[in-house]
Tab-separated table of C-alpha atoms and ligand atoms in Angstrom:
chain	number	residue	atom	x	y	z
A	1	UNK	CA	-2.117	-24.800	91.054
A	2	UNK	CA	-0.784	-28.087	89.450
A	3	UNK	CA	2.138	-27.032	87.481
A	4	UNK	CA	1.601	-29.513	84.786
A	5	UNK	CA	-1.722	-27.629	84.190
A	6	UNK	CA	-0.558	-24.213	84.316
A	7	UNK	CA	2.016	-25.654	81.407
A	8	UNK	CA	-0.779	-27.002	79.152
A	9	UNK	CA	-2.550	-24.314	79.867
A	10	UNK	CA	-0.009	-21.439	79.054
A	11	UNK	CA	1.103	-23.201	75.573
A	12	UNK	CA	-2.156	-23.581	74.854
A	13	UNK	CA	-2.949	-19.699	74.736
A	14	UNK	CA	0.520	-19.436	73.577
A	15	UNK	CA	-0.778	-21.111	69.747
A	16	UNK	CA	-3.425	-18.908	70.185
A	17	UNK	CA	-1.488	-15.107	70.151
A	18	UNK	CA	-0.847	-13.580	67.199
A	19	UNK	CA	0.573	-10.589	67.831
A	20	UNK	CA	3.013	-8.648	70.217
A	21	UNK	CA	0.448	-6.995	72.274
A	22	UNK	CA	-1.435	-10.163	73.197
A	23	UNK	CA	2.517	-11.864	73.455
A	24	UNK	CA	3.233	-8.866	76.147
A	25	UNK	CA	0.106	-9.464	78.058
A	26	UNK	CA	0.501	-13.072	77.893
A	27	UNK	CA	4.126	-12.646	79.396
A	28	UNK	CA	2.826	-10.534	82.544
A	29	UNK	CA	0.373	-12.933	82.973
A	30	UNK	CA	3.009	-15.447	83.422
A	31	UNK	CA	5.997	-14.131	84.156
A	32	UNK	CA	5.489	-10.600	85.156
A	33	UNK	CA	6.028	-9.847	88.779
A	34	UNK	CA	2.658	-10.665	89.665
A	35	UNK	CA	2.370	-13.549	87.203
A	36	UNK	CA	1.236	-17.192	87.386
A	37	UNK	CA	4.769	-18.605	87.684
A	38	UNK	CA	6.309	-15.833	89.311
A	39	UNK	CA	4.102	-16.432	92.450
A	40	UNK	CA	5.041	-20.016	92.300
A	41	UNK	CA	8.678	-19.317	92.429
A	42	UNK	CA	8.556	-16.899	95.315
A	43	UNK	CA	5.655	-19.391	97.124
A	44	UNK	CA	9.279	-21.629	97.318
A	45	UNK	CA	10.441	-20.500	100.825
A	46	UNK	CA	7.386	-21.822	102.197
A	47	UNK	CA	7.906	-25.048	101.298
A	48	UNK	CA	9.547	-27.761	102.530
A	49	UNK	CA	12.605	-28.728	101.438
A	50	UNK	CA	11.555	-31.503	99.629
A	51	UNK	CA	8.529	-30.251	97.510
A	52	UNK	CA	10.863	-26.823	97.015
A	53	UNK	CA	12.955	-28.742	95.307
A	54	UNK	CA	10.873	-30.697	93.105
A	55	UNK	CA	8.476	-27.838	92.572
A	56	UNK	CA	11.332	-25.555	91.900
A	57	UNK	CA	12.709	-27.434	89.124
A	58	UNK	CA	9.131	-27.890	87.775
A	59	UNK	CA	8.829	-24.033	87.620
A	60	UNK	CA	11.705	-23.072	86.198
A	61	UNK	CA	11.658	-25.320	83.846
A	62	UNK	CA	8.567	-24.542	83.198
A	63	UNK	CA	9.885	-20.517	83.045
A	64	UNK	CA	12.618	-21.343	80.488
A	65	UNK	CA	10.681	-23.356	77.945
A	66	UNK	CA	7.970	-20.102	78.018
A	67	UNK	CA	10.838	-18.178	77.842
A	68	UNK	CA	12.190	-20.031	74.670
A	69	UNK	CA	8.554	-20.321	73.244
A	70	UNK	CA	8.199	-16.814	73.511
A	71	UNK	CA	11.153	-15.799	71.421
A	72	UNK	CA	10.360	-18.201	69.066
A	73	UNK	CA	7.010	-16.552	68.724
A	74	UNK	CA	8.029	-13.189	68.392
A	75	UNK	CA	10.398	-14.055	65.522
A	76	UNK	CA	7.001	-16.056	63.683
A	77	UNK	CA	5.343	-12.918	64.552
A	78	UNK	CA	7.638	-10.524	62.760
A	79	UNK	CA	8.236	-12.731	59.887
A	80	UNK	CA	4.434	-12.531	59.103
A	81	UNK	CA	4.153	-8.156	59.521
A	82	UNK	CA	6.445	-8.715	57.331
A	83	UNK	CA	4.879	-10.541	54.724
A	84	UNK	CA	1.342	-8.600	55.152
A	85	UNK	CA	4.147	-5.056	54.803
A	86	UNK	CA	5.288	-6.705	51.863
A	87	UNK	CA	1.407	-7.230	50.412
A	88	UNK	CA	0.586	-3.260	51.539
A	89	UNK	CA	3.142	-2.549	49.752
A	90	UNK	CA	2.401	-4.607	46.929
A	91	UNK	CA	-1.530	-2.929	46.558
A	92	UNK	CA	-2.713	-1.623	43.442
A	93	UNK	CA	-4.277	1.785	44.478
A	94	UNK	CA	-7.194	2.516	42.029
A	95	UNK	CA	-7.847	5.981	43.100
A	96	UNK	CA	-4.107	6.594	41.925
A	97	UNK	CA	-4.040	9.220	38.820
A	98	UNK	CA	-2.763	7.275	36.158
A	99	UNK	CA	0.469	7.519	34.362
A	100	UNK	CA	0.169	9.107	30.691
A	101	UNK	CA	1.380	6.715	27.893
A	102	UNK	CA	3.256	8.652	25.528
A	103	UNK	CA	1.124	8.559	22.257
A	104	UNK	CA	2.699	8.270	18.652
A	105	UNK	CA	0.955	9.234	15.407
A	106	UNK	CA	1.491	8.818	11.849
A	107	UNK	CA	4.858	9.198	9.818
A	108	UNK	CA	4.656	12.691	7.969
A	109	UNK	CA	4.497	10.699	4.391
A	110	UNK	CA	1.259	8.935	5.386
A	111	UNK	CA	-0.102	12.332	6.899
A	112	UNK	CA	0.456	13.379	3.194
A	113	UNK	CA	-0.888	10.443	1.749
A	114	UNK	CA	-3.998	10.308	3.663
A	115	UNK	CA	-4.852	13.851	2.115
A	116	UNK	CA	-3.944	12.577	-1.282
A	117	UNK	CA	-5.818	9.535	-1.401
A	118	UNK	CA	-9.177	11.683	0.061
A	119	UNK	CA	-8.765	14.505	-2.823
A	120	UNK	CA	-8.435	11.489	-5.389
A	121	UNK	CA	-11.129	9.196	-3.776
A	122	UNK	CA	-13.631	12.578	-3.700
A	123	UNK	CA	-12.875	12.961	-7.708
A	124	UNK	CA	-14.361	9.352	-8.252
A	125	UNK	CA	-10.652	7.511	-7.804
A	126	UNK	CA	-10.267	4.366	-6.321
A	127	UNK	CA	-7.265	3.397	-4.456
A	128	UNK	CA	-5.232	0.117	-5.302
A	129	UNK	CA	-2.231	-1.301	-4.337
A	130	UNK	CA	0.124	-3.465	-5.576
A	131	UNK	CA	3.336	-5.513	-5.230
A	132	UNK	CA	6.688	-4.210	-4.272
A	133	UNK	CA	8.372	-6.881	-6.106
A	134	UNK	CA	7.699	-7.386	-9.797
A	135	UNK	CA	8.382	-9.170	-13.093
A	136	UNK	CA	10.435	-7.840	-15.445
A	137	UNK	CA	7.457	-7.827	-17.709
A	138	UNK	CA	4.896	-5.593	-15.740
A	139	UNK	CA	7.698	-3.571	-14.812
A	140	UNK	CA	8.825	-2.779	-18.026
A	141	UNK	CA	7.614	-5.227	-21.032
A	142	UNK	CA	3.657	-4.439	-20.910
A	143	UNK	CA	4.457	-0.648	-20.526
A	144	UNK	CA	6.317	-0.659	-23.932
A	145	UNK	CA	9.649	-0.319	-22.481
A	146	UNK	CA	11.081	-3.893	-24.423
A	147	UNK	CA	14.685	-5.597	-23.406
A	148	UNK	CA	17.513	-3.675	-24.823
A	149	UNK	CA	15.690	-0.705	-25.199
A	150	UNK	CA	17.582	2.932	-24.164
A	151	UNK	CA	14.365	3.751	-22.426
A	152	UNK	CA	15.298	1.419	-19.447
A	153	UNK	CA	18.179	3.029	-18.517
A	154	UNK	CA	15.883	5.604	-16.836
A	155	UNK	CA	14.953	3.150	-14.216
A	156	UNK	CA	18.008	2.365	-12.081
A	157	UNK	CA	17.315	-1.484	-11.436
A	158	UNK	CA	17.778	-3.641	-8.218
A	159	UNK	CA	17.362	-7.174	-9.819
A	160	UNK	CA	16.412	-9.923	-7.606
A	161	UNK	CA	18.908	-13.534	-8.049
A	162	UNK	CA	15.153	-15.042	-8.344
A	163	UNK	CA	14.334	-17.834	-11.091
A	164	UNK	CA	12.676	-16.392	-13.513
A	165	UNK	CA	14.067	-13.088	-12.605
A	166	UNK	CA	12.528	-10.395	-10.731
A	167	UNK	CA	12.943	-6.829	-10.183
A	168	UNK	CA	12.295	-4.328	-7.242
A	169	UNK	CA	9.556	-2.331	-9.149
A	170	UNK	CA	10.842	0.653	-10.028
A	171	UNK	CA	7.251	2.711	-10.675
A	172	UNK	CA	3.540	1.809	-9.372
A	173	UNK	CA	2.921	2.260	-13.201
A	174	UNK	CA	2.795	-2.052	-13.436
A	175	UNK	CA	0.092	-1.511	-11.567
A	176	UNK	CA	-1.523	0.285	-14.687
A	177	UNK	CA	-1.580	-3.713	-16.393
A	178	UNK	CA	-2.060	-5.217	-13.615
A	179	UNK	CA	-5.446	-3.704	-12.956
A	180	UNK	CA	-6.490	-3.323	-16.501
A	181	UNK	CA	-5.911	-7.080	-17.198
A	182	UNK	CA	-8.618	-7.659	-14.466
A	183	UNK	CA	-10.843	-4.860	-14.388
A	184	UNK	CA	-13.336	-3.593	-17.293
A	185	UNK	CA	-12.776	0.256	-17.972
A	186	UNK	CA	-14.443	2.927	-17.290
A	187	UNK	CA	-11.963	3.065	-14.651
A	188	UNK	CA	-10.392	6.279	-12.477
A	189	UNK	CA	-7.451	4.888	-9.887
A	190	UNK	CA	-4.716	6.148	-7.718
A	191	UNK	CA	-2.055	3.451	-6.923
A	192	UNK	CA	-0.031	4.848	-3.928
A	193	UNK	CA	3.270	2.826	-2.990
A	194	UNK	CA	6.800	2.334	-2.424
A	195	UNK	CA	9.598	1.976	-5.292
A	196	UNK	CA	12.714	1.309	-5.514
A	197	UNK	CA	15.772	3.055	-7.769
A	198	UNK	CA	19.399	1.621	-7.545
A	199	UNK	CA	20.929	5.137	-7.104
A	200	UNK	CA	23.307	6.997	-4.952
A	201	UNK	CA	21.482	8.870	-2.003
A	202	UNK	CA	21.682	12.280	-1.867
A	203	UNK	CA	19.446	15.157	-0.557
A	204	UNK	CA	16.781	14.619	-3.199
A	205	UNK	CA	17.489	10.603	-4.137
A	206	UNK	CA	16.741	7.798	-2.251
A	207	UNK	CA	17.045	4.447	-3.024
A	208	UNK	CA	13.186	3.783	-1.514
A	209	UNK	CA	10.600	6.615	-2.130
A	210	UNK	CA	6.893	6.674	-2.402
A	211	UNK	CA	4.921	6.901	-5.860
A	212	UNK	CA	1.329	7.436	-7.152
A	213	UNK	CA	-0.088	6.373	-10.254
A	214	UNK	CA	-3.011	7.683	-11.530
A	215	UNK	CA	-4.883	6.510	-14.437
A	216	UNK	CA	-8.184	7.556	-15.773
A	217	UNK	CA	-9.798	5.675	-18.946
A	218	UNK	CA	-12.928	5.898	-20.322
A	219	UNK	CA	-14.794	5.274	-24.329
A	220	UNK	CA	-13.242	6.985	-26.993
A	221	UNK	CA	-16.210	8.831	-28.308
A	222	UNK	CA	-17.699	8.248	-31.880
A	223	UNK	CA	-18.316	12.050	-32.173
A	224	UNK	CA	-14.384	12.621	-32.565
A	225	UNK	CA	-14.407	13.544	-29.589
A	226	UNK	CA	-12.311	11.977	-26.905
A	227	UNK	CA	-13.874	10.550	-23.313
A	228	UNK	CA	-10.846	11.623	-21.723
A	229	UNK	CA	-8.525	14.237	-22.587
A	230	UNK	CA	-5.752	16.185	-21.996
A	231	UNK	CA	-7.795	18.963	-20.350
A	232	UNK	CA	-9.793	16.819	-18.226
A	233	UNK	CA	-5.892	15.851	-16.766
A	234	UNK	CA	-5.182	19.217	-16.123
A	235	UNK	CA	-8.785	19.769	-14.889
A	236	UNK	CA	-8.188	17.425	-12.563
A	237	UNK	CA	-4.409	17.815	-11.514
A	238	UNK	CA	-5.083	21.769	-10.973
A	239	UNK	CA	-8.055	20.337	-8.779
A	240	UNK	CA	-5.937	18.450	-6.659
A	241	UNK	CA	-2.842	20.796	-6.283
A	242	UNK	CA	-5.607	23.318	-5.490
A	243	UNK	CA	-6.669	21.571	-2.777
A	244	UNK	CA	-3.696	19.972	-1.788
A	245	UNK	CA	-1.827	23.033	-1.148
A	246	UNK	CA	-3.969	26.006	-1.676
A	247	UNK	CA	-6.489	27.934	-3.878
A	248	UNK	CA	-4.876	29.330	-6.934
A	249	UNK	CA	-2.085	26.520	-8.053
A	250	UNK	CA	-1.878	26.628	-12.184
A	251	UNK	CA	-0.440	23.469	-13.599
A	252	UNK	CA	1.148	23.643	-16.760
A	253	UNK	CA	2.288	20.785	-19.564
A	254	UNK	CA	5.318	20.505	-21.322
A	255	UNK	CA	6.277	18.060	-23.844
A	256	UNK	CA	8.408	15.109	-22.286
A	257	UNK	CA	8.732	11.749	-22.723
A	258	UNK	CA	7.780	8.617	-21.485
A	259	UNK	CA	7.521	5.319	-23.344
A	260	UNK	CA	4.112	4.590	-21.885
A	261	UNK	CA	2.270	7.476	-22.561
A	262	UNK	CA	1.796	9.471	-26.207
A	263	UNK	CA	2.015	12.327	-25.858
A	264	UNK	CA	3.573	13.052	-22.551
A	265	UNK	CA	3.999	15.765	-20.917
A	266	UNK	CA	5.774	16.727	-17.847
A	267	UNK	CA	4.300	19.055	-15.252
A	268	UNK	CA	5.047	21.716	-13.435
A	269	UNK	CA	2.978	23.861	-11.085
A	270	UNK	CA	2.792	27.340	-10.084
A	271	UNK	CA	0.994	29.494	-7.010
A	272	UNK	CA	0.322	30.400	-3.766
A	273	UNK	CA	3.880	30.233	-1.607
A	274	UNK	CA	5.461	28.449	-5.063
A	275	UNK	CA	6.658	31.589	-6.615
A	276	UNK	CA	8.108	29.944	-9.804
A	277	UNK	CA	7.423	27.142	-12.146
A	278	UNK	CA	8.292	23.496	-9.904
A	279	UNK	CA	8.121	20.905	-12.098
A	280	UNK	CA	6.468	18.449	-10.798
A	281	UNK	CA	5.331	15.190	-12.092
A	282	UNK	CA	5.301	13.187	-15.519
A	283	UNK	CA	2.343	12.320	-17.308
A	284	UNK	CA	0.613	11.913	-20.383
A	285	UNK	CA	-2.569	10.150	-22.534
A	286	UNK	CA	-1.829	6.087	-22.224
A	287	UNK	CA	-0.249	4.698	-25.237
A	288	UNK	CA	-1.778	2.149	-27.418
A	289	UNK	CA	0.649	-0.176	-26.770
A	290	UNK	CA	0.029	0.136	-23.020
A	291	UNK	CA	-3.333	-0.649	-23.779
A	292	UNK	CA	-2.760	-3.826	-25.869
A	293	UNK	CA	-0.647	-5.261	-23.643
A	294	UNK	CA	-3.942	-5.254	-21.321
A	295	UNK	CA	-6.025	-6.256	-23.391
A	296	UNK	CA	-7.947	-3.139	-24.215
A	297	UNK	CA	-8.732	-2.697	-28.000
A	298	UNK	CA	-6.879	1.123	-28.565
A	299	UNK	CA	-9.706	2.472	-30.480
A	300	UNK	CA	-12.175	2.162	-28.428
A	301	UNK	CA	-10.631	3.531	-24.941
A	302	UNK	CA	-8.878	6.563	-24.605
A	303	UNK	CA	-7.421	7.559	-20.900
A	304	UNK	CA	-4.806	9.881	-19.450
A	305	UNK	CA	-1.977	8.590	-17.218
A	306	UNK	CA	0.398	10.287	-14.278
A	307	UNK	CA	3.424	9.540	-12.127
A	308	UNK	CA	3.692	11.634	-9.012
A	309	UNK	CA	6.460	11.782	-5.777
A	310	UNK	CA	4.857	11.348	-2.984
A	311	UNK	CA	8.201	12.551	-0.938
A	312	UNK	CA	8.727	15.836	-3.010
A	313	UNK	CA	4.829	16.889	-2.137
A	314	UNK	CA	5.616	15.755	1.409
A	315	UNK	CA	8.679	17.660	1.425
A	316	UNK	CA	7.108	20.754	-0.199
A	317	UNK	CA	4.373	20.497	2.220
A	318	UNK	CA	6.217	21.038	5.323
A	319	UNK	CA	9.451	22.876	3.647
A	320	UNK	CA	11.624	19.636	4.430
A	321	UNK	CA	15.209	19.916	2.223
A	322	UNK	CA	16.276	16.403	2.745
A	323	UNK	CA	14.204	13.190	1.320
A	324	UNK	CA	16.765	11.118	3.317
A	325	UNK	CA	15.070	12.537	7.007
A	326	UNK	CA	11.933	10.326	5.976
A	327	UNK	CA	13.825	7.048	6.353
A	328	UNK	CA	16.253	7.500	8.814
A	329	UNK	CA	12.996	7.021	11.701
A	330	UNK	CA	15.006	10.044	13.742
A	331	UNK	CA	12.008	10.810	16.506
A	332	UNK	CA	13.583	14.955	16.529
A	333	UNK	CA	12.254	14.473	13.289
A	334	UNK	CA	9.337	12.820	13.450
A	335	UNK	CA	8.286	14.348	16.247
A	336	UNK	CA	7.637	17.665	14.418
A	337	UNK	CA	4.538	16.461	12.336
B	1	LIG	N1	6.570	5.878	-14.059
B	1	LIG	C1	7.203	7.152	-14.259
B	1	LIG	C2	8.491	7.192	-13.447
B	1	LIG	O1	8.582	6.524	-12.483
B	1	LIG	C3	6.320	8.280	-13.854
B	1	LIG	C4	5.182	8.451	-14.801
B	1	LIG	C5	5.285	9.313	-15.876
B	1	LIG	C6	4.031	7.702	-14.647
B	1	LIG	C7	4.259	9.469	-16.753
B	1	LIG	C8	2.978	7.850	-15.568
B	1	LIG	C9	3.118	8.749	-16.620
B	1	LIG	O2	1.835	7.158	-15.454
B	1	LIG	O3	2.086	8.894	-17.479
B	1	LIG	O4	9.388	7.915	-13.779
């Protein structure tokens, strides 16, 4: 055979192979000892001296460039298993089990405040919010607390260097105004929310806690008697510790003293796993200056009014001894509830 031919002919299947098996079987059929070229070289010694020559150099040229072509192939060959390794490796298998995301769940205070907010919201209450930063005047002002009164040195201030000045509120009880300036009583609302006391930490004191303010209002009766008294609060307080902590919690008032409430009372609970008196919580009936100062005409509404500590009912909840643990976002902690 022509060796020009064989040489088209044996690059041309050359392109073609594209893989080692088909390379090896390609090389026997070349350049094995039976192959194409093989045959051609050892046909030499037949030939005359003239055409071995000539032919000779044709065929092993020939035989080198395979040989070169081949390696070159192999190396394109292993370059690309090692590409398609690279995409097996690379597969997404769907049967796979899949891998468990570690799942969080809510801080121990909101646990707590959840319940609250469902005890209130079952007694009629609705829940409100309101701002974290206040003016001096809802703060203290519209709750009778005026400038240079002693009463404000209960309330450990941060000030804000804001023009006009505000305050970090240091009670949800603004939120008393606030919502009386826009709503129309009758009117039964819980105002959960963060507030803020420039103190020194310590086990029970932190500079950020958690408040609720509840207020109830309704018509002062023209029998005498009064739409909301003093023993529908404890009706409703006992209610709640009752079912906030278990059946038979008593509440009882003592007189105390807060500027926005008249009388006030402060109040302590006792039952169930709280072997003696706790006190508790402030409260008291809303004062008719309170009222004024939203607009309400004093004689004709009458409503009670209560501060409560979110963190101390957490704490008491889960027997937790330091208010401090709630803030510090320590998962050993967290990780209990
Ligand atoms: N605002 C009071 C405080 O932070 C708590 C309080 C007491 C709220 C009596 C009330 C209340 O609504 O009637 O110390």
């Amino acid at each position: 055979m022509d060796i020009k031919k064989i040489k088209e002919q044996s690059f041309g299947k050359l392109d073609e192979i594209k893989n080692l098996n088909e390379l090896e079987r390609f090389r026997i059929k070349y350049l094995g000892r039976k192959g194409i070229i093989t045959a051609i070289l050892r046909s030499l010694k037949d030939l005359s001296i003239k055409e071995k020559k000539y032919i000779g150099r044709a065929a092993n040229l020939l035989k080198e460039k395979l040989e070169e072509a081949m390696k070159e192939k192999i190396k394109k060959i292993s370059a690309q298993d090692e590409v398609r390794q690279e995409r097996q490796n690379d597969r997404i298998d769907i049967t796979a089990p899949g891998i468990k995301l570690p799942q969080g769940h809510l801080h121990p205070i909101t646990q707590v405040l959840r319940q609250v907010e469902e005890i209130f919201q079952s007694m009629g209450f609705k829940i409100i919010e309101g701002p974290d930063i206040e003016t001096e005047y809802y703060n203290f002002d519209a709750l009778n607390i005026p400038d240079e009164h002693p009463a404000r040195d209960a309330w450990d201030t941060f000030w804000l260097k804001t023009k006009p000045e505000k305050l970090l509120r240091t009670h949800t009880s603004p939120m008393q105004i606030r919502y009386m300036e826009e709503n129309n009583p009758p009117l039964r609302i819980i105002v959960p929310g963060r507030v803020f006391r420039y103190e020194a930490t310590d086990s029970s004191h932190s500079h950020t806690f958690y408040q609720i303010e509840g207020l109830m209002v309704d018509k002062n009766l023209p029998t005498g008697r009064q739409g909301v008294n003093v023993a529908n609060f404890k009706a409703v307080i006992e209610e709640f510790f009752n079912r906030l902590f278990s059946k038979d919690i008593k509440a009882r008032l003592r007189p105390g003293y807060f500027p926005f409430t008249e009388p006030s009372f402060e109040v302590d609970i006792k039952g169930g796993r709280f072997k003696k008196w706790l006190e508790i919580m402030g409260a008291g009936m809303v004062h008719p200056n309170v009222f004024k100062a939203a607009g309400y005409n004093p004689a004709n509404w009458q409503g009670f009014a209560f501060g409560l500590g979110l963190d101390r009912i957490a704490m008491m909840k889960y027997g937790i001894d330091d208010i401090r643990l709630f803030y510090k976002g320590d998962l050993r902690f967290l990780n209990q509830f």
